[in-house]
Short mmCIF file of C-alpha atoms and ligand atoms in Angstrom, two decimals:
data_model
loop_
_atom_site.label_atom_id
_atom_site.label_comp_id
_atom_site.label_asym_id
_atom_site.label_seq_id
_atom_site.Cartn_x
_atom_site.Cartn_y
_atom_site.Cartn_z
CA UNK A 1 -22.44 2.92 3.33
CA UNK A 2 -20.87 6.08 2.48
CA UNK A 3 -19.16 6.55 5.69
CA UNK A 4 -17.61 10.02 6.61
CA UNK A 5 -14.15 11.30 8.35
CA UNK A 6 -13.90 13.82 10.75
CA UNK A 7 -10.26 14.01 9.38
CA UNK A 8 -11.14 14.16 5.64
CA UNK A 9 -12.52 17.49 6.11
CA UNK A 10 -9.66 19.31 7.78
CA UNK A 11 -6.63 17.36 5.93
CA UNK A 12 -7.80 16.81 2.50
CA UNK A 13 -7.03 20.80 1.21
CA UNK A 14 -3.79 20.55 3.20
CA UNK A 15 -2.59 17.20 1.11
CA UNK A 16 -4.13 18.11 -1.90
CA UNK A 17 -1.79 21.31 -1.69
CA UNK A 18 1.36 19.05 -1.33
CA UNK A 19 -0.15 16.25 -3.95
CA UNK A 20 -0.29 19.69 -6.31
CA UNK A 21 3.45 20.64 -6.18
CA UNK A 22 4.86 16.87 -5.78
CA UNK A 23 2.58 14.60 -8.03
CA UNK A 24 4.50 14.96 -12.30
CA UNK A 25 1.75 15.70 -14.78
CA UNK A 26 1.80 13.00 -16.79
CA UNK A 27 -0.14 9.82 -16.34
CA UNK A 28 0.18 8.56 -13.24
CA UNK A 29 -1.48 5.10 -11.47
CA UNK A 30 -1.94 5.57 -7.84
CA UNK A 31 -3.10 3.39 -4.97
CA UNK A 32 -3.79 4.33 -2.06
CA UNK A 33 -3.87 1.89 1.31
CA UNK A 34 -6.01 1.72 4.10
CA UNK A 35 -8.61 3.80 2.40
CA UNK A 36 -10.74 4.55 5.26
CA UNK A 37 -14.18 6.11 4.05
CA UNK A 38 -12.68 6.62 0.34
CA UNK A 39 -13.50 9.78 0.90
CA UNK A 40 -9.45 11.60 -0.42
CA UNK A 41 -9.76 10.24 -3.98
CA UNK A 42 -12.45 11.58 -4.83
CA UNK A 43 -11.58 15.24 -3.41
CA UNK A 44 -7.99 14.30 -4.72
CA UNK A 45 -8.86 13.34 -8.28
CA UNK A 46 -11.24 16.48 -8.98
CA UNK A 47 -8.86 18.13 -8.73
CA UNK A 48 -5.55 16.75 -10.10
CA UNK A 49 -7.56 15.49 -13.14
CA UNK A 50 -3.92 12.97 -14.83
CA UNK A 51 -4.79 10.48 -11.63
CA UNK A 52 -5.64 6.51 -11.33
CA UNK A 53 -6.43 6.47 -7.85
CA UNK A 54 -6.88 2.80 -6.94
CA UNK A 55 -8.72 2.15 -4.20
CA UNK A 56 -7.45 -0.15 -0.78
CA UNK A 57 -8.45 -0.75 3.00
CA UNK A 58 -8.19 -3.91 5.56
CA UNK A 59 -11.94 -3.74 6.17
CA UNK A 60 -14.69 -4.84 4.57
CA UNK A 61 -16.54 -2.37 5.79
CA UNK A 62 -13.94 0.38 4.13
CA UNK A 63 -14.15 -1.41 1.16
CA UNK A 64 -17.77 -0.85 1.01
CA UNK A 65 -17.70 2.88 2.09
CA UNK A 66 -14.70 3.85 -0.42
CA UNK A 67 -16.47 2.02 -3.42
CA UNK A 68 -20.06 3.52 -2.09
CA UNK A 69 -18.63 7.17 -2.60
CA UNK A 70 -16.99 5.88 -5.56
CA UNK A 71 -20.18 5.35 -6.82
CA UNK A 72 -21.96 8.46 -5.92
CA UNK A 73 -19.66 10.42 -7.13
CA UNK A 74 -18.96 9.17 -10.22
CA UNK A 75 -15.51 10.19 -10.50
CA UNK A 76 -14.41 8.27 -13.05
CA UNK A 77 -10.65 8.11 -12.59
CA UNK A 78 -11.07 6.40 -8.64
CA UNK A 79 -11.41 2.13 -10.07
CA UNK A 80 -13.04 -0.14 -7.33
CA UNK A 81 -11.71 -0.55 -3.98
CA UNK A 82 -9.67 -3.68 -3.63
CA UNK A 83 -9.37 -5.47 -0.85
CA UNK A 84 -5.95 -4.77 0.79
CA UNK A 85 -3.51 -5.96 3.64
CA UNK A 86 0.20 -4.97 3.01
CA UNK A 87 1.19 -7.45 6.23
CA UNK A 88 0.32 -10.27 3.23
CA UNK A 89 2.75 -11.63 1.70
CA UNK A 90 1.79 -10.98 -2.45
CA UNK A 91 1.37 -7.07 -0.93
CA UNK A 92 5.43 -7.14 -0.22
CA UNK A 93 6.53 -9.02 -2.46
CA UNK A 94 5.24 -7.60 -5.16
CA UNK A 95 3.50 -10.91 -6.44
CA UNK A 96 0.27 -9.70 -9.11
CA UNK A 97 -2.80 -8.77 -7.17
CA UNK A 98 -5.82 -9.15 -8.77
CA UNK A 99 -7.53 -5.50 -9.49
CA UNK A 100 -3.77 -3.27 -8.55
CA UNK A 101 -1.83 -2.45 -11.13
CA UNK A 102 1.92 -4.34 -10.42
CA UNK A 103 3.42 -0.84 -11.19
CA UNK A 104 2.32 1.99 -10.07
CA UNK A 105 3.96 6.07 -9.42
CA UNK A 106 2.69 7.17 -6.61
CA UNK A 107 1.77 5.01 -2.86
CA UNK A 108 -0.32 6.50 -0.47
CA UNK A 109 -0.79 5.74 2.93
CA UNK A 110 -2.99 8.26 5.99
CA UNK A 111 -3.18 7.92 8.98
CA UNK A 112 -2.45 4.08 9.12
CA UNK A 113 1.02 2.85 10.47
CA UNK A 114 0.29 5.02 13.61
CA UNK A 115 -3.15 2.90 13.63
CA UNK A 116 -2.05 -0.59 12.98
CA UNK A 117 0.45 -2.77 14.57
CA UNK A 118 4.59 -2.07 13.38
CA UNK A 119 4.11 -4.84 11.19
CA UNK A 120 2.52 -2.84 9.03
CA UNK A 121 5.12 -0.17 8.22
CA UNK A 122 7.08 -2.41 7.35
CA UNK A 123 4.41 -4.80 4.79
CA UNK A 124 3.85 -0.88 3.86
CA UNK A 125 7.42 0.28 2.67
CA UNK A 126 8.03 -3.19 1.79
CA UNK A 127 5.86 -3.85 -0.94
CA UNK A 128 6.41 -0.09 -1.96
CA UNK A 129 9.93 -0.65 -2.70
CA UNK A 130 8.67 -4.12 -4.90
CA UNK A 131 5.56 -2.17 -6.74
CA UNK A 132 6.74 2.30 -7.48
CA UNK A 133 7.79 2.60 -10.68
CA UNK A 134 12.04 4.34 -10.07
CA UNK A 135 11.75 7.37 -9.69
CA UNK A 136 8.06 6.53 -8.01
CA UNK A 137 7.01 8.38 -4.47
CA UNK A 138 5.52 6.71 -1.10
CA UNK A 139 3.36 9.99 0.32
CA UNK A 140 2.58 9.06 4.34
CA UNK A 141 0.62 11.47 6.13
CA UNK A 142 -0.22 11.05 9.99
CA UNK A 143 0.93 13.09 13.06
CA UNK A 144 5.25 10.80 13.65
CA UNK A 145 7.64 11.39 16.71
CA UNK A 146 11.20 13.73 15.57
CA UNK A 147 14.04 13.47 17.54
CA UNK A 148 15.26 17.26 16.48
CA UNK A 149 11.59 18.11 16.80
CA UNK A 150 9.87 18.30 20.56
CA UNK A 151 6.91 15.99 20.21
CA UNK A 152 4.30 18.39 20.37
CA UNK A 153 1.26 17.67 23.71
CA UNK A 154 -0.92 16.67 21.21
CA UNK A 155 -0.02 14.09 19.73
CA UNK A 156 1.53 12.75 23.38
CA UNK A 157 -1.58 12.17 24.29
CA UNK A 158 -3.16 11.18 21.23
CA UNK A 159 -0.02 8.44 22.03
CA UNK A 160 -0.96 7.55 25.20
CA UNK A 161 -4.60 7.36 23.81
CA UNK A 162 -3.70 5.17 21.03
CA UNK A 163 -0.95 2.71 22.88
CA UNK A 164 -4.50 2.27 25.56
CA UNK A 165 -5.94 0.92 22.91
CA UNK A 166 -3.70 -1.60 21.13
CA UNK A 167 -0.53 -1.36 23.07
CA UNK A 168 1.23 -3.27 19.02
CA UNK A 169 -0.71 0.54 17.91
CA UNK A 170 1.84 4.22 18.47
CA UNK A 171 3.23 7.67 16.75
CA UNK A 172 6.01 6.49 14.86
CA UNK A 173 9.58 7.21 14.99
CA UNK A 174 10.39 9.25 11.14
CA UNK A 175 13.77 7.82 11.61
CA UNK A 176 13.71 4.43 11.57
CA UNK A 177 11.10 4.80 8.94
CA UNK A 178 13.49 6.28 6.95
CA UNK A 179 16.25 4.11 8.03
CA UNK A 180 13.90 1.00 7.33
CA UNK A 181 13.36 1.75 3.69
CA UNK A 182 16.54 2.95 2.77
CA UNK A 183 16.75 -1.01 2.68
CA UNK A 184 14.06 -0.79 0.30
CA UNK A 185 15.78 1.64 -2.09
CA UNK A 186 12.92 4.34 -1.03
CA UNK A 187 14.84 7.15 0.43
CA UNK A 188 13.74 10.53 2.02
CA UNK A 189 13.16 13.16 -0.49
CA UNK A 190 10.83 15.58 1.70
CA UNK A 191 8.34 17.08 4.21
CA UNK A 192 6.17 19.10 5.24
CA UNK A 193 4.69 20.80 8.43
CA UNK A 194 1.05 20.00 7.81
CA UNK A 195 -2.46 21.67 10.41
CA UNK A 196 -2.40 20.13 13.77
CA UNK A 197 1.35 18.21 14.75
CA UNK A 198 1.01 16.06 10.81
CA UNK A 199 3.47 15.49 8.72
CA UNK A 200 3.42 14.19 4.91
CA UNK A 201 6.69 12.45 4.68
CA UNK A 202 7.43 12.14 -0.05
CA UNK A 203 10.09 8.76 -0.12
CA UNK A 204 11.56 8.31 -3.83
CA UNK A 205 11.78 4.57 -4.62
CA UNK A 206 16.11 4.62 -6.43
CA UNK A 207 16.87 2.43 -9.50
CA UNK A 208 16.95 -1.34 -8.11
CA UNK A 209 21.19 -1.97 -6.49
CA UNK A 210 22.78 -3.96 -9.33
CA UNK A 211 22.57 -7.59 -8.39
CA UNK A 212 25.88 -9.19 -8.56
CA UNK A 213 26.52 -11.26 -11.25
CA UNK A 214 28.46 -15.05 -9.46
CA UNK A 215 31.72 -15.09 -11.38
CA UNK A 216 32.70 -17.42 -14.20
CA UNK A 217 35.76 -18.80 -14.06
CA UNK A 218 37.41 -19.04 -17.32
C1 SAM B 1 -7.36 5.82 10.87
S1 SAM B 1 -7.80 4.86 9.52
C2 SAM B 1 -7.48 6.39 7.83
C3 SAM B 1 -8.27 6.13 6.26
C4 SAM B 1 -8.02 7.22 5.68
N1 SAM B 1 -6.84 7.06 4.83
C5 SAM B 1 -8.20 8.26 6.52
O1 SAM B 1 -6.81 9.82 6.08
O2 SAM B 1 -9.12 8.68 7.05
C6 SAM B 1 -7.18 4.17 9.47
C7 SAM B 1 -7.18 3.13 8.17
O3 SAM B 1 -5.92 1.92 8.01
C8 SAM B 1 -6.42 0.38 7.37
N2 SAM B 1 -5.49 -0.29 7.99
C9 SAM B 1 -5.24 -1.06 9.04
N3 SAM B 1 -4.19 -2.49 8.82
C10 SAM B 1 -4.69 -2.50 8.41
C11 SAM B 1 -3.43 -3.13 6.88
N4 SAM B 1 -2.33 -4.34 7.38
N5 SAM B 1 -3.89 -2.65 5.40
C12 SAM B 1 -4.49 -1.66 4.78
N6 SAM B 1 -4.93 -1.39 5.56
C13 SAM B 1 -5.64 -0.99 7.12
C14 SAM B 1 -8.19 0.76 8.92
O4 SAM B 1 -8.80 -0.23 8.23
C15 SAM B 1 -8.16 1.66 8.24
O5 SAM B 1 -9.40 2.28 7.24
#
């Protein structure tokens, strides 16, 4: 049941460094979106002791692998994996989901938004906007396009390959995500350049906008 992702062995340490530099040291609840094999959670929580980790994925094979790693490593801060599709209304609108906390301090999504239709990016941002506590962080990891940065040849061919596999997949434009995130009260806080032309993108939840009070006629 325990699957192994070769990319995990390459990106686990750079991402751990990012998480150690941005996450506060108080007890934190972290939802991981698209946990895949489920290897990242145990690695991060074994090094950052204040995290309670809530792994999720849309795929039942992934859920089985996440739970198998959890049992194998006996990492107590890892919670049982939950089935979650970020395009589900329940996630996007912030309604309670069984087995997950309703409000969290951080949401991490590694290597999902380019290997899923753009609806998944939209759903991820909407749900994050509704579930992050004020000042909570949404952390994205993967390749991105940026207007003022040359598109690396390796990412160009990866993008072509993704679109060949599914025309709705592809490397996303960071500025589009930044714009969309603003509509969910998430502002870009930091960008880390990581090996193999990947980025870690950190967005921060702003206080909810004040609702305009209806005028009371005297
Ligand atoms: C390339 S894997 C990345 C897995 C892991 N995060 C990693 O970096 O090794 C992409 C994952 O996204 C998940 N996924 C795709 N669409 C999704 C959606 N709509 N909601 C949640 N997960 C999704 C897939 O099931 C898969 O496990």
